[in-house]
mmCIF file of C-alpha atoms in Angstrom:
data_model
loop_
_atom_site.group_PDB
_atom_site.id
_atom_site.type_symbol
_atom_site.label_atom_id
_atom_site.label_comp_id
_atom_site.label_asym_id
_atom_site.label_seq_id
_atom_site.Cartn_x
_atom_site.Cartn_y
_atom_site.Cartn_z
ATOM 1 C CA UNK Z 1354 189.916 218.942 175.562
ATOM 2 C CA UNK Z 1355 193.305 219.738 174.260
ATOM 3 C CA UNK Z 1356 194.424 220.440 170.224
ATOM 4 C CA UNK Z 1357 197.734 218.554 171.326
ATOM 5 C CA UNK Z 1358 196.914 214.737 169.938
ATOM 6 C CA UNK Z 1359 200.056 213.517 173.169
ATOM 7 C CA UNK Z 1360 197.773 215.804 175.408
ATOM 8 C CA UNK Z 1361 194.908 214.484 174.551
ATOM 9 C CA UNK Z 1362 195.830 211.241 174.689
ATOM 10 C CA UNK Z 1363 197.550 211.354 177.822
ATOM 11 C CA UNK Z 1364 194.125 212.507 178.849
ATOM 12 C CA UNK Z 1365 192.108 209.966 177.889
ATOM 13 C CA UNK Z 1366 194.720 207.443 179.414
ATOM 14 C CA UNK Z 1367 194.055 209.200 182.852
ATOM 15 C CA UNK Z 1368 190.506 208.425 182.508
ATOM 16 C CA UNK Z 1369 190.839 204.338 180.279
ATOM 17 C CA UNK Z 1370 188.366 201.932 181.613
ATOM 18 C CA UNK Z 1371 184.897 203.287 181.392
ATOM 19 C CA UNK Z 1372 185.597 206.920 181.280
ATOM 20 C CA UNK Z 1373 186.000 206.854 177.417
ATOM 21 C CA UNK Z 1374 183.384 205.804 174.903
ATOM 22 C CA UNK Z 1375 184.328 203.891 172.041
ATOM 23 C CA UNK Z 1376 185.455 206.303 169.449
ATOM 24 C CA UNK Z 1377 187.555 207.661 172.400
ATOM 25 C CA UNK Z 1378 189.351 204.129 173.186
ATOM 26 C CA UNK Z 1379 189.223 203.629 168.898
ATOM 27 C CA UNK Z 1380 191.275 206.172 168.493
ATOM 28 C CA UNK Z 1381 193.231 206.307 171.681
ATOM 29 C CA UNK Z 1382 194.766 202.490 170.672
ATOM 30 C CA UNK Z 1383 195.691 204.494 166.736
ATOM 31 C CA UNK Z 1384 198.100 206.335 168.876
ATOM 32 C CA UNK Z 1385 199.308 204.579 171.274
ATOM 33 C CA UNK Z 1386 200.345 202.473 168.080
ATOM 34 C CA UNK Z 1387 202.110 204.983 166.016
ATOM 35 C CA UNK Z 1388 203.338 206.978 169.235
ATOM 36 C CA UNK Z 1389 206.583 205.494 171.284
ATOM 37 C CA UNK Z 1390 205.979 208.405 173.949
ATOM 38 C CA UNK Z 1391 202.403 208.157 174.598
ATOM 39 C CA UNK Z 1392 203.391 204.501 174.957
ATOM 40 C CA UNK Z 1393 205.526 205.076 177.410
ATOM 41 C CA UNK Z 1394 203.524 207.634 179.344
ATOM 42 C CA UNK Z 1395 200.882 204.735 178.816
ATOM 43 C CA UNK Z 1396 202.620 201.992 180.192
ATOM 44 C CA UNK Z 1397 204.107 204.492 183.451
ATOM 45 C CA UNK Z 1398 200.637 204.740 184.048
ATOM 46 C CA UNK Z 1399 200.405 201.259 184.883
ATOM 47 C CA UNK Z 1400 203.544 199.957 186.609
ATOM 48 C CA UNK Z 1401 201.737 203.609 188.924
ATOM 49 C CA UNK Z 1402 198.053 202.062 189.554
ATOM 50 C CA UNK Z 1403 199.626 198.621 190.238
ATOM 51 C CA UNK Z 1404 202.060 200.439 192.848
ATOM 52 C CA UNK Z 1405 199.672 201.671 194.123
ATOM 53 C CA UNK Z 1406 196.934 198.992 194.798
ATOM 54 C CA UNK Z 1407 199.709 197.269 196.279
ATOM 55 C CA UNK Z 1408 200.041 199.333 199.252
ATOM 56 C CA UNK Z 1409 198.310 197.128 202.158
ATOM 57 C CA UNK Z 1410 196.045 198.638 204.122
ATOM 58 C CA UNK Z 1411 193.547 196.779 206.711
ATOM 59 C CA UNK Z 1412 191.718 197.541 208.703
ATOM 60 C CA UNK Z 1413 192.421 196.732 212.944
ATOM 61 C CA UNK Z 1414 190.154 193.364 213.959
ATOM 62 C CA UNK Z 1415 189.589 195.811 217.003
ATOM 63 C CA UNK Z 1416 188.590 198.507 215.588
ATOM 64 C CA UNK Z 1417 186.248 196.949 213.264
ATOM 65 C CA UNK Z 1418 184.779 194.904 216.408
ATOM 66 C CA UNK Z 1419 184.662 198.498 218.672
ATOM 67 C CA UNK Z 1420 183.064 200.060 215.382
ATOM 68 C CA UNK Z 1421 180.410 197.597 214.931
ATOM 69 C CA UNK Z 1422 179.448 197.097 219.057
ATOM 70 C CA UNK Z 1423 179.132 201.856 218.676
ATOM 71 C CA UNK Z 1424 177.003 201.097 215.851
ATOM 72 C CA UNK Z 1425 175.304 198.148 216.965
ATOM 73 C CA UNK Z 1426 174.585 200.272 220.539
ATOM 74 C CA UNK Z 1427 173.845 203.421 218.844
ATOM 75 C CA UNK Z 1428 171.318 201.438 216.113
ATOM 76 C CA UNK Z 1429 169.761 200.458 219.735
ATOM 77 C CA UNK Z 1430 169.651 203.399 220.736
ATOM 78 C CA UNK Z 1431 167.827 205.426 217.419
ATOM 79 C CA UNK Z 1432 164.986 202.289 217.298
ATOM 80 C CA UNK Z 1433 163.638 203.525 220.338
ATOM 81 C CA UNK Z 1434 163.595 206.784 219.822
ATOM 82 C CA UNK Z 1435 162.350 206.031 217.014
ATOM 83 C CA UNK Z 1436 159.814 203.727 218.905
ATOM 84 C CA UNK Z 1437 158.514 206.904 221.291
ATOM 85 C CA UNK Z 1438 157.978 208.755 218.153
ATOM 86 C CA UNK Z 1439 156.105 205.797 216.520
ATOM 87 C CA UNK Z 1440 153.717 206.464 219.798
ATOM 88 C CA UNK Z 1441 153.694 210.381 220.147
ATOM 89 C CA UNK Z 1442 152.013 209.735 216.486
ATOM 90 C CA UNK Z 1443 149.647 207.456 217.282
ATOM 91 C CA UNK Z 1444 148.751 209.471 220.691
ATOM 92 C CA UNK Z 1445 148.357 212.260 218.612
ATOM 93 C CA UNK Z 1446 145.937 210.071 215.973
ATOM 94 C CA UNK Z 1447 144.058 209.096 219.028
ATOM 95 C CA UNK Z 1448 143.991 212.508 220.520
ATOM 96 C CA UNK Z 1449 142.672 214.251 217.327
ATOM 97 C CA UNK Z 1450 139.627 211.529 216.194
ATOM 98 C CA UNK Z 1451 138.274 211.763 220.330
ATOM 99 C CA UNK Z 1452 138.607 215.247 219.537
ATOM 100 C CA UNK Z 1453 136.614 215.442 215.967
ATOM 101 C CA UNK Z 1454 133.752 213.274 217.648
ATOM 102 C CA UNK Z 1455 133.441 214.653 221.110
ATOM 103 C CA UNK Z 1456 133.366 217.946 219.646
ATOM 104 C CA UNK Z 1457 130.194 218.232 218.412
ATOM 105 C CA UNK Z 1458 128.386 217.037 221.949
ATOM 106 C CA UNK Z 1459 130.319 218.908 224.313
ATOM 107 C CA UNK Z 1460 129.731 222.173 222.719
ATOM 108 C CA UNK Z 1461 126.006 221.172 223.117
ATOM 109 C CA UNK Z 1462 126.135 220.598 226.352
ATOM 110 C CA UNK Z 1463 127.589 223.870 227.004
ATOM 111 C CA UNK Z 1464 124.649 224.971 224.534
ATOM 112 C CA UNK Z 1465 122.589 223.514 227.513
ATOM 113 C CA UNK Z 1466 123.750 224.362 230.303
ATOM 114 C CA UNK Z 1467 123.959 227.943 229.637
ATOM 115 C CA UNK Z 1468 120.632 228.304 228.750
ATOM 116 C CA UNK Z 1469 119.911 225.700 231.847
ATOM 117 C CA UNK Z 1470 121.378 228.791 233.950
ATOM 118 C CA UNK Z 1471 120.519 231.587 231.914
ATOM 119 C CA UNK Z 1472 123.971 233.348 230.980
ATOM 120 C CA UNK Z 1473 124.396 234.834 227.668
ATOM 121 C CA UNK Z 1474 125.466 233.353 225.000
ATOM 122 C CA UNK Z 1475 128.594 234.823 224.385
ATOM 123 C CA UNK Z 1476 130.105 233.974 227.920
ATOM 124 C CA UNK Z 1477 128.627 229.830 227.124
ATOM 125 C CA UNK Z 1478 130.841 230.110 224.190
ATOM 126 C CA UNK Z 1479 134.139 231.463 226.159
ATOM 127 C CA UNK Z 1480 133.547 229.018 228.816
ATOM 128 C CA UNK Z 1481 133.531 225.980 225.598
ATOM 129 C CA UNK Z 1482 136.984 227.476 223.994
ATOM 130 C CA UNK Z 1483 138.852 227.846 227.302
ATOM 131 C CA UNK Z 1484 137.709 224.450 228.252
ATOM 132 C CA UNK Z 1485 138.201 223.292 224.320
ATOM 133 C CA UNK Z 1486 141.917 224.334 224.611
ATOM 134 C CA UNK Z 1487 143.074 223.852 227.553
ATOM 135 C CA UNK Z 1488 144.620 220.501 227.425
ATOM 136 C CA UNK Z 1489 146.649 222.093 224.419
ATOM 137 C CA UNK Z 1490 147.773 224.864 226.570
ATOM 138 C CA UNK Z 1491 148.865 222.709 230.061
ATOM 139 C CA UNK Z 1492 150.743 220.148 227.641
ATOM 140 C CA UNK Z 1493 152.524 223.377 225.664
ATOM 141 C CA UNK Z 1494 153.568 224.772 229.132
ATOM 142 C CA UNK Z 1495 154.916 221.857 230.175
ATOM 143 C CA UNK Z 1496 156.865 221.252 227.507
ATOM 144 C CA UNK Z 1497 158.027 224.557 227.773
ATOM 145 C CA UNK Z 1498 158.767 224.209 231.044
ATOM 146 C CA UNK Z 1499 160.994 220.754 230.613
ATOM 147 C CA UNK Z 1500 163.504 222.672 227.568
ATOM 148 C CA UNK Z 1501 162.384 221.572 224.148
ATOM 149 C CA UNK Z 1502 161.406 217.629 223.997
ATOM 150 C CA UNK Z 1503 162.781 217.035 221.027
ATOM 151 C CA UNK Z 1504 166.117 218.999 220.981
ATOM 152 C CA UNK Z 1505 167.097 216.818 223.876
ATOM 153 C CA UNK Z 1506 165.909 213.869 222.060
ATOM 154 C CA UNK Z 1507 167.822 214.443 218.613
ATOM 155 C CA UNK Z 1508 171.820 215.024 219.629
ATOM 156 C CA UNK Z 1509 174.664 213.968 218.162
ATOM 157 C CA UNK Z 1510 175.656 210.482 219.302
ATOM 158 C CA UNK Z 1511 177.962 210.180 222.034
ATOM 159 C CA UNK Z 1512 180.878 208.123 222.973
ATOM 160 C CA UNK R 559 173.904 197.202 177.565
ATOM 161 C CA UNK R 560 174.266 193.800 177.375
ATOM 162 C CA UNK R 561 173.477 190.780 178.887
ATOM 163 C CA UNK R 562 176.627 190.670 182.233
ATOM 164 C CA UNK R 563 176.225 194.774 182.491
ATOM 165 C CA UNK R 564 172.216 194.998 182.523
ATOM 166 C CA UNK R 565 172.472 191.372 184.867
ATOM 167 C CA UNK R 566 175.066 193.501 186.823
ATOM 168 C CA UNK R 567 172.430 197.064 187.628
ATOM 169 C CA UNK R 568 168.915 193.796 187.947
ATOM 170 C CA UNK R 569 170.928 192.428 191.030
ATOM 171 C CA UNK R 570 172.975 196.040 192.180
ATOM 172 C CA UNK R 571 170.006 198.119 192.598
ATOM 173 C CA UNK R 572 167.482 195.030 194.879
ATOM 174 C CA UNK R 573 170.594 195.537 197.300
ATOM 175 C CA UNK R 574 171.157 199.012 197.412
ATOM 176 C CA UNK R 575 167.173 198.985 198.263
ATOM 177 C CA UNK R 576 167.313 196.560 200.304
ATOM 178 C CA UNK R 577 170.396 198.559 202.768
ATOM 179 C CA UNK R 578 168.322 201.299 201.907
ATOM 180 C CA UNK R 579 165.087 200.203 204.085
ATOM 181 C CA UNK R 580 168.121 198.685 206.452
ATOM 182 C CA UNK R 581 169.610 201.570 207.257
ATOM 183 C CA UNK R 582 165.792 203.113 207.570
ATOM 184 C CA UNK R 583 164.766 200.760 210.596
ATOM 185 C CA UNK R 584 168.443 200.844 211.954
ATOM 186 C CA UNK R 585 169.470 197.808 211.106
ATOM 187 C CA UNK R 586 171.988 196.419 213.458
ATOM 188 C CA UNK R 587 172.870 193.311 211.609
ATOM 189 C CA UNK R 588 172.720 195.195 208.620
ATOM 190 C CA UNK R 589 174.876 197.574 209.726
ATOM 191 C CA UNK R 590 177.552 195.044 211.522
ATOM 192 C CA UNK R 591 177.452 193.033 207.683
ATOM 193 C CA UNK R 592 178.448 196.314 206.409
ATOM 194 C CA UNK R 593 181.524 197.286 208.883
ATOM 195 C CA UNK R 594 182.772 194.324 207.581
ATOM 196 C CA UNK R 595 181.894 194.376 203.786
ATOM 197 C CA UNK R 596 183.632 198.240 203.350
ATOM 198 C CA UNK R 597 186.459 198.141 206.830
ATOM 199 C CA UNK R 598 189.144 198.330 204.610
ATOM 200 C CA UNK R 599 187.990 200.587 202.215
ATOM 201 C CA UNK R 600 186.709 203.083 204.563
ATOM 202 C CA UNK R 601 189.911 203.048 206.735
ATOM 203 C CA UNK R 602 191.769 203.085 203.275
ATOM 204 C CA UNK R 603 190.067 206.282 201.912
ATOM 205 C CA UNK R 604 189.905 207.752 205.587
ATOM 206 C CA UNK R 605 193.708 207.765 205.573
ATOM 207 C CA UNK R 606 194.541 209.036 202.172
ATOM 208 C CA UNK R 607 191.855 211.744 202.753
ATOM 209 C CA UNK R 608 193.391 212.665 206.083
ATOM 210 C CA UNK R 609 197.153 211.646 205.876
ATOM 211 C CA UNK R 610 196.791 209.552 209.749
ATOM 212 C CA UNK R 611 195.905 206.343 210.417
ATOM 213 C CA UNK R 612 194.946 207.927 214.405
ATOM 214 C CA UNK R 613 192.871 210.487 212.834
ATOM 215 C CA UNK R 614 191.663 208.268 210.311
ATOM 216 C CA UNK R 615 190.645 205.131 212.534
ATOM 217 C CA UNK R 616 188.326 207.919 214.676
ATOM 218 C CA UNK R 617 186.663 209.338 211.502
ATOM 219 C CA UNK R 618 185.796 205.321 210.380
ATOM 220 C CA UNK R 619 183.447 205.310 213.721
ATOM 221 C CA UNK R 620 182.102 208.421 212.961
ATOM 222 C CA UNK R 621 181.099 207.897 209.841
ATOM 223 C CA UNK R 622 179.511 204.438 211.026
ATOM 224 C CA UNK R 623 177.929 206.433 213.402
ATOM 225 C CA UNK R 624 176.948 209.217 211.151
ATOM 226 C CA UNK R 625 175.725 206.060 208.599
ATOM 227 C CA UNK R 626 172.891 205.183 211.207
ATOM 228 C CA UNK R 627 171.646 208.747 211.639
ATOM 229 C CA UNK R 628 171.176 209.847 208.153
ATOM 230 C CA UNK R 629 169.815 206.652 206.452
ATOM 231 C CA UNK R 630 166.531 208.086 205.224
ATOM 232 C CA UNK R 631 168.931 210.387 203.047
ATOM 233 C CA UNK R 632 170.026 207.023 201.375
ATOM 234 C CA UNK R 633 167.333 206.023 198.763
ATOM 235 C CA UNK R 634 169.443 203.078 196.704
ATOM 236 C CA UNK R 635 169.695 204.647 193.543
ATOM 237 C CA UNK R 636 172.971 204.896 193.972
ATOM 238 C CA UNK R 637 175.579 202.086 194.871
ATOM 239 C CA UNK R 638 175.946 202.207 198.804
ATOM 240 C CA UNK R 639 180.182 202.779 198.648
ATOM 241 C CA UNK R 640 179.402 205.947 196.601
ATOM 242 C CA UNK R 641 177.162 207.408 200.018
ATOM 243 C CA UNK R 642 179.541 205.771 202.590
ATOM 244 C CA UNK R 643 182.278 207.229 200.357
ATOM 245 C CA UNK R 644 180.705 210.940 200.418
ATOM 246 C CA UNK R 645 179.218 210.552 204.652
ATOM 247 C CA UNK R 646 183.177 210.170 205.159
ATOM 248 C CA UNK R 647 184.601 213.163 202.932
ATOM 249 C CA UNK R 648 181.851 215.490 204.496
ATOM 250 C CA UNK R 649 183.172 214.013 207.700
ATOM 251 C CA UNK R 650 186.777 214.448 207.284
ATOM 252 C CA UNK R 651 185.680 218.526 206.374
ATOM 253 C CA UNK R 652 184.163 218.921 209.116
ATOM 254 C CA UNK R 653 186.861 218.084 211.647
ATOM 255 C CA UNK R 654 189.359 220.186 209.415
ATOM 256 C CA UNK R 655 187.166 222.900 209.323
ATOM 257 C CA UNK R 656 187.144 222.379 212.793
ATOM 258 C CA UNK R 657 190.707 222.430 213.834
ATOM 259 C CA UNK R 658 191.977 224.913 211.151
ATOM 260 C CA UNK R 659 190.956 226.460 208.841
ATOM 261 C CA UNK R 660 191.708 225.110 205.747
ATOM 262 C CA UNK R 661 190.457 223.194 202.998
ATOM 263 C CA UNK R 662 190.191 220.021 201.791
ATOM 264 C CA UNK R 663 191.669 221.136 198.524
ATOM 265 C CA UNK R 664 194.670 222.166 200.644
ATOM 266 C CA UNK R 665 198.062 220.486 199.549
ATOM 267 C CA UNK R 666 200.556 218.850 202.214
ATOM 268 C CA UNK R 667 202.963 220.836 201.830
ATOM 269 C CA UNK R 668 207.069 219.406 201.828
ATOM 270 C CA UNK R 669 208.062 219.858 205.073
ATOM 271 C CA UNK R 670 205.375 217.559 206.624
ATOM 272 C CA UNK R 671 205.922 214.324 207.729
ATOM 273 C CA UNK R 672 204.317 212.281 204.819
ATOM 274 C CA UNK R 673 201.049 209.756 204.551
ATOM 275 C CA UNK R 674 201.202 207.321 208.253
ATOM 276 C CA UNK R 675 201.830 204.150 206.932
ATOM 277 C CA UNK R 676 200.111 201.383 207.960
ATOM 278 C CA UNK R 677 201.302 198.091 209.487
ATOM 279 C CA UNK R 678 202.213 195.742 206.819
ATOM 280 C CA UNK R 679 201.092 192.197 208.319
ATOM 281 C CA UNK R 680 203.980 189.381 208.936
ATOM 282 C CA UNK R 681 207.581 190.640 207.389
ATOM 283 C CA UNK R 682 209.897 187.742 207.038
ATOM 284 C CA UNK R 683 211.474 187.926 203.497
ATOM 285 C CA UNK R 684 213.079 189.806 201.123
ATOM 286 C CA UNK R 685 210.442 190.866 198.713
ATOM 287 C CA UNK R 686 208.487 191.561 202.019
ATOM 288 C CA UNK R 687 211.057 195.081 202.808
ATOM 289 C CA UNK R 688 211.126 196.012 198.778
ATOM 290 C CA UNK R 689 206.833 195.982 199.278
ATOM 291 C CA UNK R 690 207.324 197.662 202.339
ATOM 292 C CA UNK R 691 209.620 200.253 200.852
ATOM 293 C CA UNK R 692 207.213 200.408 197.394
ATOM 294 C CA UNK R 693 204.077 201.455 199.521
ATOM 295 C CA UNK R 694 206.545 204.256 201.551
ATOM 296 C CA UNK R 695 207.355 205.135 198.407
ATOM 297 C CA UNK R 696 203.705 205.468 197.027
ATOM 298 C CA UNK R 697 201.972 206.990 200.376
ATOM 299 C CA UNK R 698 205.088 210.194 200.526
ATOM 300 C CA UNK R 699 204.292 209.997 196.908
ATOM 301 C CA UNK R 700 200.748 211.012 197.344
ATOM 302 C CA UNK R 701 201.156 213.158 199.963
ATOM 303 C CA UNK R 702 203.012 215.740 198.059
ATOM 304 C CA UNK R 703 200.592 216.014 195.954
ATOM 305 C CA UNK R 704 197.722 218.823 196.269
ATOM 306 C CA UNK R 705 194.386 216.198 197.992
ATOM 307 C CA UNK R 706 191.838 216.679 195.633
ATOM 308 C CA UNK R 707 194.398 214.877 193.405
ATOM 309 C CA UNK R 708 195.093 212.624 195.901
ATOM 310 C CA UNK R 709 191.934 211.629 196.467
ATOM 311 C CA UNK R 710 190.638 211.045 192.908
ATOM 312 C CA UNK R 711 193.140 208.714 192.068
ATOM 313 C CA UNK R 712 191.991 207.010 195.468
ATOM 314 C CA UNK R 713 188.387 207.079 194.578
ATOM 315 C CA UNK R 714 189.707 206.253 191.043
ATOM 316 C CA UNK R 715 192.070 203.782 191.156
ATOM 317 C CA UNK R 716 192.433 201.747 194.601
ATOM 318 C CA UNK R 717 188.478 202.170 195.366
ATOM 319 C CA UNK R 718 187.223 201.509 191.417
ATOM 320 C CA UNK R 719 184.751 204.716 190.862
ATOM 321 C CA UNK R 720 183.715 205.513 187.741
ATOM 322 C CA UNK R 721 183.635 208.917 186.944
ATOM 323 C CA UNK R 722 180.290 210.089 187.783
ATOM 324 C CA UNK R 723 180.968 208.360 191.682
ATOM 325 C CA UNK R 724 183.188 209.898 192.031
ATOM 326 C CA UNK R 725 181.731 213.494 190.719
ATOM 327 C CA UNK R 726 179.405 212.518 193.077
ATOM 328 C CA UNK R 727 181.429 211.755 196.287
ATOM 329 C CA UNK R 728 183.707 214.810 195.785
ATOM 330 C CA UNK R 729 180.321 216.638 194.489
ATOM 331 C CA UNK R 730 182.435 217.957 190.685
ATOM 332 C CA UNK R 731 181.696 217.825 187.940
ATOM 333 C CA UNK R 732 182.422 214.734 185.954
ATOM 334 C CA UNK R 733 185.476 216.980 183.870
ATOM 335 C CA UNK R 734 186.509 218.262 187.264
ATOM 336 C CA UNK R 735 187.614 214.998 187.661
ATOM 337 C CA UNK R 736 188.990 213.689 184.731
ATOM 338 C CA UNK R 737 190.862 216.822 185.267
ATOM 339 C CA UNK R 738 192.006 215.956 188.265
ATOM 340 C CA UNK R 739 193.057 212.522 187.256
ATOM 341 C CA UNK R 740 195.176 213.441 184.631
ATOM 342 C CA UNK R 741 197.121 215.841 186.942
ATOM 343 C CA UNK R 742 197.263 213.557 189.507
ATOM 344 C CA UNK R 743 199.081 211.151 187.753
ATOM 345 C CA UNK R 744 201.587 213.699 185.635
ATOM 346 C CA UNK R 745 202.214 215.077 189.803
ATOM 347 C CA UNK R 746 202.703 211.256 190.882
ATOM 348 C CA UNK R 747 204.842 210.204 188.176
ATOM 349 C CA UNK R 748 208.310 211.604 188.566
ATOM 350 C CA UNK R 749 207.681 211.200 192.821
ATOM 351 C CA UNK R 750 207.347 207.203 191.536
ATOM 352 C CA UNK R 751 210.181 206.693 189.160
ATOM 353 C CA UNK R 752 212.125 204.313 189.781
ATOM 354 C CA UNK R 753 210.314 202.552 193.098
ATOM 355 C CA UNK R 754 207.450 201.030 189.784
ATOM 356 C CA UNK R 755 208.456 197.923 189.422
#
């Protein structure tokens, strides 16, 4: 903040409204009461603001309507994407739960078959692991072959 | 804080929260209402920012699509208009970067055309002509001052944003906002001498 009281007053005039503390307002009022040039500056600033506010700019109703239609269409598209994502999350949750519940049973099943056909433990355990990760591997290969699924869904709005 | 201010703050918070919730749901009815409500303010800001009504109208549409896309980022703690102006500003900067490597802070040259003068409506009488002349001088004056001063003046005196809100929109400290207001007024005043009334 400058030490020149006139420049200080002019800086405060530019920030009138919610930009001044009570002390600054009091100081400014006192200064304006005693300084003609700063009072003229304040009046000129007020006139300038009035002139600025007098410029008529209105949005064309057709522009507003077009924007609303585009926004509505895009909102529906985003909502559909959101619903699809929910389905994916729910599917993932169900699969995870099912996997957690069935994995011990599957392990028991592989152990029983391994003992019945008399193969080494390492062999049936390897078979179990391959069987266990096969769906995830297949899904990964499928997504890789079709390109990045989310990348193609999260593109920027068109239109 | 006085009672009126308390009431205002309490009224504004649920409104902003409702907007934030609606934006997260991509609610099309909410968007319709917001576009209706902020149409003039947003377009005015974009016209002053870009200096071209045509560009501003393109950005107007893009801004609302971006609002939909990034709606989840609006937390409802600030006024929606502050966030909206920030989104519009970022889009404008992106566009200007794509068009030419100048920043938003680059002042418009003296030889450039003044800002597009919008249609003033139904011209009928002498005072309408005088009003049009005043508008042209204001717009021409604004076009000649640095863009960051112009933006700050428009946000403050046209859109009625607080200094803190302007700081949020522009990403500048409050002290810089104050300085831009003062310098902007000083730059604009001599250009409008005789046009004020």
